[in-house]
Structures are given as structure tokens and as C-alpha cells.
PDB file of C-alpha atoms in Angstrom:
ATOM      1  CA  GLN A   1      58.695  77.645 105.271  1.00 69.00           C
ATOM      2  CA  SER A   2      55.931  78.973 107.220  1.00 84.00           C
ATOM      3  CA  ALA A   3      57.880  81.056 109.860  1.00 91.00           C
ATOM      4  CA  LEU A   4      57.292  81.277 113.363  1.00 97.00           C
ATOM      5  CA  THR A   5      55.029  82.163 115.290  1.00 98.00           C
ATOM      6  CA  GLN A   6      54.906  85.690 117.548  1.00 98.00           C
ATOM      7  CA  PRO A   7      53.087  88.203 119.355  1.00 98.00           C
ATOM      8  CA  ALA A   8      53.075  91.634 117.064  1.00 97.00           C
ATOM      9  CA  SER A   9      53.412  94.004 119.350  1.00 98.00           C
ATOM     10  CA  VAL A  10      54.103  93.706 123.080  1.00 98.00           C
ATOM     11  CA  SER A  11      53.841  96.674 125.443  1.00 97.00           C
ATOM     12  CA  GLY A  12      55.004  97.971 128.687  1.00 97.00           C
ATOM     13  CA  SER A  13      56.157 100.832 131.444  1.00 97.00           C
ATOM     14  CA  PRO A  14      59.386 101.340 132.397  1.00 97.00           C
ATOM     15  CA  GLY A  15      61.011  98.953 134.988  1.00 97.00           C
ATOM     16  CA  GLN A  16      57.810  96.242 134.270  1.00 97.00           C
ATOM     17  CA  SER A  17      59.577  92.564 132.206  1.00 98.00           C
ATOM     18  CA  ILE A  18      56.717  91.541 129.946  1.00 98.00           C
ATOM     19  CA  THR A  19      57.615  88.284 127.980  1.00 98.00           C
ATOM     20  CA  ILE A  20      57.600  87.464 124.557  1.00 98.00           C
ATOM     21  CA  SER A  21      56.775  83.682 123.308  1.00 98.00           C
ATOM     22  CA  CYS A  22      58.124  82.587 120.366  1.00 98.00           C
ATOM     23  CA  THR A  23      55.930  78.715 118.507  1.00 98.00           C
ATOM     24  CA  GLY A  24      57.098  76.810 116.664  1.00 97.00           C
ATOM     25  CA  THR A  25      56.641  72.833 116.637  1.00 96.00           C
ATOM     26  CA  THR A  26      58.594  69.512 117.657  1.00 96.00           C
ATOM     27  CA  SER A  27      61.107  69.845 113.861  1.00 95.00           C
ATOM     28  CA  ASP A  28      62.420  72.950 115.108  1.00 96.00           C
ATOM     29  CA  VAL A  29      61.866  74.157 118.516  1.00 97.00           C
ATOM     30  CA  GLY A  30      61.056  71.407 120.036  1.00 97.00           C
ATOM     31  CA  ALA A  31      63.380  69.228 118.536  1.00 96.00           C
ATOM     32  CA  TYR A  32      66.885  71.418 119.710  1.00 95.00           C
ATOM     33  CA  ASN A  33      67.516  73.732 121.756  1.00 97.00           C
ATOM     34  CA  TYR A  34      69.013  76.364 119.159  1.00 97.00           C
ATOM     35  CA  VAL A  35      66.594  79.177 119.736  1.00 98.00           C
ATOM     36  CA  SER A  36      68.280  82.644 119.150  1.00 98.00           C
ATOM     37  CA  TRP A  37      66.763  86.497 120.000  1.00 98.00           C
ATOM     38  CA  TYR A  38      67.355  89.660 117.755  1.00 98.00           C
ATOM     39  CA  GLN A  39      66.671  92.222 119.012  1.00 98.00           C
ATOM     40  CA  GLN A  40      66.843  94.784 116.031  1.00 98.00           C
ATOM     41  CA  ARG A  41      66.459  98.786 115.955  1.00 97.00           C
ATOM     42  CA  PRO A  42      65.263 100.868 112.845  1.00 95.00           C
ATOM     43  CA  GLY A  43      67.323 101.199 109.946  1.00 95.00           C
ATOM     44  CA  LYS A  44      70.136  98.172 111.378  1.00 97.00           C
ATOM     45  CA  ALA A  45      70.649  95.066 111.436  1.00 98.00           C
ATOM     46  CA  PRO A  46      70.003  92.255 114.000  1.00 98.00           C
ATOM     47  CA  LYS A  47      71.765  92.217 117.495  1.00 98.00           C
ATOM     48  CA  LEU A  48      72.263  88.829 118.933  1.00 98.00           C
ATOM     49  CA  ILE A  49      71.336  89.096 122.593  1.00 98.00           C
ATOM     50  CA  ILE A  50      70.333  85.176 123.103  1.00 98.00           C
ATOM     51  CA  TYR A  51      70.786  82.351 121.754  1.00 98.00           C
ATOM     52  CA  ASN A  52      71.059  78.566 122.016  1.00 98.00           C
ATOM     53  CA  VAL A  53      67.567  79.134 124.301  1.00 97.00           C
ATOM     54  CA  ARG A  54      69.282  80.659 127.443  1.00 98.00           C
ATOM     55  CA  ASN A  55      72.969  82.077 126.876  1.00 98.00           C
ATOM     56  CA  ARG A  56      73.440  85.237 126.730  1.00 98.00           C
ATOM     57  CA  PRO A  57      76.273  86.446 124.634  1.00 97.00           C
ATOM     58  CA  SER A  58      79.632  89.110 125.944  1.00 96.00           C
ATOM     59  CA  GLY A  59      78.031  92.375 126.992  1.00 96.00           C
ATOM     60  CA  VAL A  60      73.785  92.080 126.865  1.00 98.00           C
ATOM     61  CA  SER A  61      72.425  93.064 129.396  1.00 97.00           C
ATOM     62  CA  SER A  62      71.452  90.578 132.369  1.00 97.00           C
ATOM     63  CA  ARG A  63      67.447  91.761 132.401  1.00 98.00           C
ATOM     64  CA  PHE A  64      67.851  89.648 128.739  1.00 98.00           C
ATOM     65  CA  SER A  65      66.831  85.725 129.238  1.00 98.00           C
ATOM     66  CA  GLY A  66      65.496  82.814 127.297  1.00 98.00           C
ATOM     67  CA  SER A  67      63.319  79.612 128.194  1.00 98.00           C
ATOM     68  CA  LYS A  68      61.782  76.830 126.462  1.00 98.00           C
ATOM     69  CA  SER A  69      58.859  74.453 127.216  1.00 97.00           C
ATOM     70  CA  GLY A  70      58.213  72.062 124.369  1.00 97.00           C
ATOM     71  CA  ASN A  71      57.403  73.807 121.199  1.00 97.00           C
ATOM     72  CA  THR A  72      57.602  76.892 122.523  1.00 98.00           C
ATOM     73  CA  ALA A  73      60.740  79.148 124.199  1.00 98.00           C
ATOM     74  CA  SER A  74      59.902  82.551 125.414  1.00 98.00           C
ATOM     75  CA  LEU A  75      62.088  86.273 125.483  1.00 98.00           C
ATOM     76  CA  THR A  76      61.996  87.631 129.124  1.00 98.00           C
ATOM     77  CA  ILE A  77      62.865  91.875 129.605  1.00 98.00           C
ATOM     78  CA  SER A  78      63.263  92.950 133.508  1.00 98.00           C
ATOM     79  CA  GLY A  79      63.357  95.708 134.476  1.00 97.00           C
ATOM     80  CA  LEU A  80      61.948  96.975 131.386  1.00 98.00           C
ATOM     81  CA  GLN A  81      64.562 100.486 129.987  1.00 97.00           C
ATOM     82  CA  ALA A  82      63.324 103.078 127.067  1.00 97.00           C
ATOM     83  CA  GLU A  83      66.693 101.410 125.339  1.00 97.00           C
ATOM     84  CA  ASP A  84      64.179  98.484 125.081  1.00 98.00           C
ATOM     85  CA  GLU A  85      62.342  99.697 122.228  1.00 98.00           C
ATOM     86  CA  ALA A  86      62.936  97.447 119.392  1.00 98.00           C
ATOM     87  CA  ASN A  87      61.596  94.833 116.933  1.00 98.00           C
ATOM     88  CA  TYR A  88      62.234  91.231 118.391  1.00 98.00           C
ATOM     89  CA  TYR A  89      63.092  87.797 116.329  1.00 98.00           C
ATOM     90  CA  CYS A  90      63.435  84.354 117.331  1.00 98.00           C
ATOM     91  CA  CYS A  91      65.312  81.731 115.383  1.00 98.00           C
ATOM     92  CA  SER A  92      65.518  77.842 115.493  1.00 97.00           C
ATOM     93  CA  ILE A  93      67.428  75.347 113.264  1.00 96.00           C
ATOM     94  CA  THR A  94      65.366  72.633 111.858  1.00 94.00           C
ATOM     95  CA  ASN A  95      65.800  69.278 111.271  1.00 93.00           C
ATOM     96  CA  ARG A  96      66.498  69.771 107.956  1.00 92.00           C
ATOM     97  CA  ASN A  97      69.138  71.987 108.519  1.00 90.00           C
ATOM     98  CA  THR A  98      67.232  74.465 108.237  1.00 95.00           C
ATOM     99  CA  LEU A  99      66.525  78.735 109.628  1.00 97.00           C
ATOM    100  CA  ARG A 100      63.729  79.203 110.220  1.00 97.00           C
ATOM    101  CA  PHE A 101      62.612  83.516 111.848  1.00 98.00           C
ATOM    102  CA  GLY A 102      59.706  84.319 113.646  1.00 98.00           C
ATOM    103  CA  GLY A 103      57.467  86.815 112.157  1.00 97.00           C
ATOM    104  CA  GLY A 104      59.042  89.079 114.936  1.00 98.00           C
ATOM    105  CA  THR A 105      57.768  91.948 117.886  1.00 98.00           C
ATOM    106  CA  LYS A 106      57.249  95.287 118.090  1.00 98.00           C
ATOM    107  CA  LEU A 107      57.848  96.259 121.684  1.00 98.00           C
ATOM    108  CA  THR A 108      57.012  99.082 122.862  1.00 98.00           C
ATOM    109  CA  VAL A 109      57.841 100.749 126.053  1.00 97.00           C
ATOM    110  CA  LEU A 110      54.923 102.382 127.947  1.00 94.00           C
TER     111      LEU A 110
ATOM    112  CA  GLN B   1      86.839  92.832 116.009  1.00 92.00           C
ATOM    113  CA  VAL B   2      86.157  90.675 113.468  1.00 95.00           C
ATOM    114  CA  GLN B   3      83.266  92.424 110.802  1.00 97.00           C
ATOM    115  CA  LEU B   4      81.776  91.744 107.459  1.00 98.00           C
ATOM    116  CA  GLN B   5      80.455  94.706 104.788  1.00 98.00           C
ATOM    117  CA  GLU B   6      78.250  94.288 102.006  1.00 98.00           C
ATOM    118  CA  SER B   7      78.172  94.964  98.164  1.00 97.00           C
ATOM    119  CA  GLY B   8      76.324  94.947  95.856  1.00 93.00           C
ATOM    120  CA  PRO B   9      73.924  96.795  93.053  1.00 93.00           C
ATOM    121  CA  GLY B  10      70.832  99.278  94.954  1.00 92.00           C
ATOM    122  CA  LEU B  11      69.119  98.582  91.534  1.00 96.00           C
ATOM    123  CA  VAL B  12      67.735  95.841  89.334  1.00 96.00           C
ATOM    124  CA  THR B  13      65.776  95.599  86.826  1.00 97.00           C
ATOM    125  CA  PRO B  14      63.504  92.294  87.036  1.00 97.00           C
ATOM    126  CA  SER B  15      63.977  89.201  86.268  1.00 97.00           C
ATOM    127  CA  GLU B  16      67.729  89.528  86.371  1.00 97.00           C
ATOM    128  CA  THR B  17      70.384  88.370  89.030  1.00 97.00           C
ATOM    129  CA  LEU B  18      71.760  90.071  91.379  1.00 97.00           C
ATOM    130  CA  PHE B  19      74.319  89.319  92.860  1.00 97.00           C
ATOM    131  CA  LEU B  20      75.789  90.380  95.941  1.00 98.00           C
ATOM    132  CA  THR B  21      79.582  89.572  97.796  1.00 98.00           C
ATOM    133  CA  CYS B  22      79.821  89.975 101.634  1.00 98.00           C
ATOM    134  CA  SER B  23      83.265  91.049 102.372  1.00 98.00           C
ATOM    135  CA  VAL B  24      84.585  89.775 106.243  1.00 97.00           C
ATOM    136  CA  SER B  25      87.781  91.562 107.439  1.00 96.00           C
ATOM    137  CA  ASP B  26      90.118  90.769 110.722  1.00 96.00           C
ATOM    138  CA  TYR B  27      88.981  86.588 110.537  1.00 95.00           C
ATOM    139  CA  SER B  28      89.670  83.972 107.908  1.00 93.00           C
ATOM    140  CA  ILE B  29      86.567  83.065 106.798  1.00 93.00           C
ATOM    141  CA  SER B  30      89.199  79.415 106.193  1.00 89.00           C
ATOM    142  CA  ASN B  31      88.718  78.613 110.268  1.00 90.00           C
ATOM    143  CA  GLY B  32      85.678  77.670 110.429  1.00 84.00           C
ATOM    144  CA  TYR B  33      81.944  79.370 111.475  1.00 93.00           C
ATOM    145  CA  TYR B  34      79.435  79.400 108.090  1.00 95.00           C
ATOM    146  CA  TRP B  35      78.608  82.395 106.784  1.00 96.00           C
ATOM    147  CA  GLY B  36      74.972  82.880 105.928  1.00 97.00           C
ATOM    148  CA  TRP B  37      72.644  85.056 104.054  1.00 98.00           C
ATOM    149  CA  PHE B  38      69.877  86.708 105.573  1.00 98.00           C
ATOM    150  CA  ARG B  39      66.874  89.275 104.207  1.00 98.00           C
ATOM    151  CA  GLN B  40      64.177  91.802 104.973  1.00 98.00           C
ATOM    152  CA  PRO B  41      61.775  93.355 102.941  1.00 98.00           C
ATOM    153  CA  PRO B  42      60.719  96.707 103.192  1.00 97.00           C
ATOM    154  CA  GLY B  43      58.512  96.467 107.104  1.00 96.00           C
ATOM    155  CA  LYS B  44      58.247  93.001 106.948  1.00 96.00           C
ATOM    156  CA  GLY B  45      60.761  90.379 108.830  1.00 97.00           C
ATOM    157  CA  LEU B  46      64.047  88.734 108.755  1.00 98.00           C
ATOM    158  CA  GLU B  47      64.749  85.427 105.715  1.00 98.00           C
ATOM    159  CA  TRP B  48      66.570  83.216 106.673  1.00 98.00           C
ATOM    160  CA  ILE B  49      67.987  82.933 102.870  1.00 98.00           C
ATOM    161  CA  ALA B  50      70.867  80.397 102.556  1.00 97.00           C
ATOM    162  CA  THR B  51      74.850  79.492 104.324  1.00 97.00           C
ATOM    163  CA  ILE B  52      78.513  78.300 103.274  1.00 95.00           C
ATOM    164  CA  TYR B  53      81.096  76.259 105.077  1.00 91.00           C
ATOM    165  CA  HIS B  54      84.275  76.886 104.311  1.00 83.00           C
ATOM    166  CA  SER B  55      84.300  73.823 102.018  1.00 85.00           C
ATOM    167  CA  GLY B  56      81.964  75.300 100.025  1.00 85.00           C
ATOM    168  CA  ASP B  57      79.006  72.840 101.919  1.00 91.00           C
ATOM    169  CA  THR B  58      76.319  75.022 101.453  1.00 95.00           C
ATOM    170  CA  TYR B  59      72.799  75.108 103.276  1.00 95.00           C
ATOM    171  CA  TYR B  60      69.380  77.089 101.175  1.00 97.00           C
ATOM    172  CA  ASN B  61      66.136  77.924 102.518  1.00 96.00           C
ATOM    173  CA  PRO B  62      63.428  75.877 100.418  1.00 95.00           C
ATOM    174  CA  SER B  63      61.595  78.590  99.353  1.00 95.00           C
ATOM    175  CA  LEU B  64      63.728  80.012  97.520  1.00 96.00           C
ATOM    176  CA  LYS B  65      66.774  76.657  96.621  1.00 95.00           C
ATOM    177  CA  SER B  66      66.148  77.264  93.274  1.00 96.00           C
ATOM    178  CA  ARG B  67      66.736  80.519  92.173  1.00 98.00           C
ATOM    179  CA  VAL B  68      69.493  80.860  94.413  1.00 98.00           C
ATOM    180  CA  THR B  69      73.099  79.593  94.522  1.00 97.00           C
ATOM    181  CA  MET B  70      75.538  80.978  97.336  1.00 97.00           C
ATOM    182  CA  SER B  71      79.922  80.684  97.041  1.00 95.00           C
ATOM    183  CA  VAL B  72      82.763  81.642  98.838  1.00 93.00           C
ATOM    184  CA  ASP B  73      85.918  82.352  98.258  1.00 92.00           C
ATOM    185  CA  THR B  74      89.244  82.025 100.797  1.00 90.00           C
ATOM    186  CA  SER B  75      92.217  84.332  98.595  1.00 92.00           C
ATOM    187  CA  ARG B  76      89.708  86.945  98.914  1.00 95.00           C
ATOM    188  CA  ASN B  77      88.555  85.945 101.810  1.00 95.00           C
ATOM    189  CA  HIS B  78      84.435  87.159 100.882  1.00 96.00           C
ATOM    190  CA  PHE B  79      81.475  85.194  99.705  1.00 96.00           C
ATOM    191  CA  SER B  80      78.952  85.815  97.539  1.00 97.00           C
ATOM    192  CA  LEU B  81      74.780  84.703  96.657  1.00 98.00           C
ATOM    193  CA  ARG B  82      73.348  84.830  93.292  1.00 98.00           C
ATOM    194  CA  LEU B  83      69.411  84.697  92.693  1.00 98.00           C
ATOM    195  CA  THR B  84      67.874  85.052  89.587  1.00 97.00           C
ATOM    196  CA  SER B  85      64.265  85.460  88.018  1.00 97.00           C
ATOM    197  CA  LEU B  86      64.131  88.864  89.959  1.00 98.00           C
ATOM    198  CA  THR B  87      60.941  90.458  90.720  1.00 97.00           C
ATOM    199  CA  ALA B  88      59.953  93.003  92.753  1.00 97.00           C
ATOM    200  CA  ALA B  89      58.511  90.283  96.068  1.00 97.00           C
ATOM    201  CA  ASP B  90      62.875  90.727  95.985  1.00 98.00           C
ATOM    202  CA  THR B  91      62.732  93.877  97.075  1.00 98.00           C
ATOM    203  CA  ALA B  92      64.920  93.941  99.997  1.00 98.00           C
ATOM    204  CA  VAL B  93      67.312  95.070 102.420  1.00 98.00           C
ATOM    205  CA  TYR B  94      70.298  92.004 102.838  1.00 98.00           C
ATOM    206  CA  PHE B  95      72.233  90.711 105.481  1.00 98.00           C
ATOM    207  CA  CYS B  96      75.764  88.704 105.338  1.00 98.00           C
ATOM    208  CA  ALA B  97      76.025  87.596 108.765  1.00 98.00           C
ATOM    209  CA  ARG B  98      78.807  84.595 110.558  1.00 97.00           C
ATOM    210  CA  GLU B  99      76.443  82.364 111.722  1.00 96.00           C
ATOM    211  CA  MET B 100      77.788  79.525 114.279  1.00 94.00           C
ATOM    212  CA  PRO B 101      77.618  75.647 112.893  1.00 91.00           C
ATOM    213  CA  GLY B 102      74.975  73.592 114.381  1.00 88.00           C
ATOM    214  CA  GLU B 103      73.336  75.877 116.509  1.00 93.00           C
ATOM    215  CA  GLY B 104      72.170  78.520 114.148  1.00 93.00           C
ATOM    216  CA  TYR B 105      73.171  81.375 115.600  1.00 97.00           C
ATOM    217  CA  MET B 106      74.084  84.292 113.592  1.00 98.00           C
ATOM    218  CA  ASP B 107      77.083  86.731 116.421  1.00 97.00           C
ATOM    219  CA  VAL B 108      78.665  89.388 114.321  1.00 98.00           C
ATOM    220  CA  TRP B 109      76.514  91.483 111.483  1.00 98.00           C
ATOM    221  CA  GLY B 110      77.216  93.345 108.178  1.00 98.00           C
ATOM    222  CA  LYS B 111      75.251  96.578 107.982  1.00 98.00           C
ATOM    223  CA  GLY B 112      73.441  94.857 105.069  1.00 98.00           C
ATOM    224  CA  THR B 113      72.118  96.419 101.970  1.00 98.00           C
ATOM    225  CA  THR B 114      69.281  97.629 100.502  1.00 98.00           C
ATOM    226  CA  VAL B 115      68.490  96.025  96.609  1.00 98.00           C
ATOM    227  CA  THR B 116      65.606  97.361  94.958  1.00 98.00           C
ATOM    228  CA  VAL B 117      63.985  95.278  91.499  1.00 97.00           C
ATOM    229  CA  SER B 118      62.845  98.040  89.386  1.00 96.00           C
ATOM    230  CA  SER B 119      62.312  98.960  86.136  1.00 93.00           C
TER     231      SER B 119
END
């Protein structure tokens, strides 16, 4: 199964907002409100930051928000901080009870 | 606070079989949740390998299904991955994680274990 489509890289200056898109199909992203987002710093395990499209786990900053329209989910980070520099991955459940990740997006804080 | 810890060989010979175990602490596998294996080749993205429920129900990545077996041992509170016919393409960091049933998100991850396939 191919990966969900994410931009390879995005960048922004401190204080700005950025949005990372995650495009799938009617068999995954478009089928359910079960898209999650993960932050991964080099050499570390992924960290859940958004689940079920727009929910934040306890302890995750409110600067992280999620949304979905059709087959595309989005992660927005507002008030960009240097510590947000990391790789971000989306993930969706599919109609075959499998999981599909996006290819990952490298966020650079300028 | 639930913790997951992967264990396994760091180096495996091509064509051989990989066995990995994920030990779960401070939470009983039998209490619910799904449990999954994931991997990340060097410099690349995350890939889902397989998921298991404590009952033994399993779900496999179609691209790996012919080579993967996942099992759970509730008495030892751990679950395992078996991957056969290894090639260099299987070189990766392997992670285990706790997965929310039916919703497909992973809220707790292990730190990962590096597996290198080389002769």
C-alpha cells in the first residue's frame, strides 16, 4: 500500500503558522475521522500530537490543531517555536483494517 | 505509566529470520487495546507492520503479510514479531506501540531497536 501524500518539507519563522497537508483516498482519510499526527525528533520515537482528526492528547500544546476536508487532512502549528522543528507524520486507518502513514514532512523553523 | 520496551538482535544475516519482543510494563495486555509493530528504515518514513489484540486477532501490512507473524503472550505481558527471509531492505529501527482499537492511533511507543541485515 502506498503512503499518504505529504509535502517533503515546510518552513516558517518563529511566531508564524504553518500547515502540513496529508492527502489520501476515499478508502482511508476520506472514509473515517481516524487521522492521527505524530511528531518525531531525530533519534527518538514518534509522539502522538493529534488523534481522530482534531483531538489533542493531554499535555500537547494547543498550538497544534488538526482538521480534515474530503480526502485531505491538515495539521496546523501556530505560534511556531524553535522546539517545533521535527519531522511530522500523518496516519490513517483504512477500510481494510490496516494503517497507512504519510511519507513525512520535515519542518524547519527559520 | 505504561511503558514499552523492544528487544532483539541488532544484527541479522540475510535470508534469516528476525524475532523481536515488546515487553509491556505497568499495564496488562489483557486489559484491552491493540498492540502494534512499526519500522523506519534509515532516513525514511514510518511503516506499519502488524497489529494484534490480546485475543490473538491479527492484522498485517499486505506488503509484508507473507513474511510476518505476530503473537502475544499474556502470561509474560509481551508481544512478538517474526519476520522471515530478511534482506537489506529490512534494515530499520523497529518500534512497538499501543494502539487504540478501531481508531488507529498509537498513544504509547517504545524507544525502538535498530536491526541491521548484513552478512
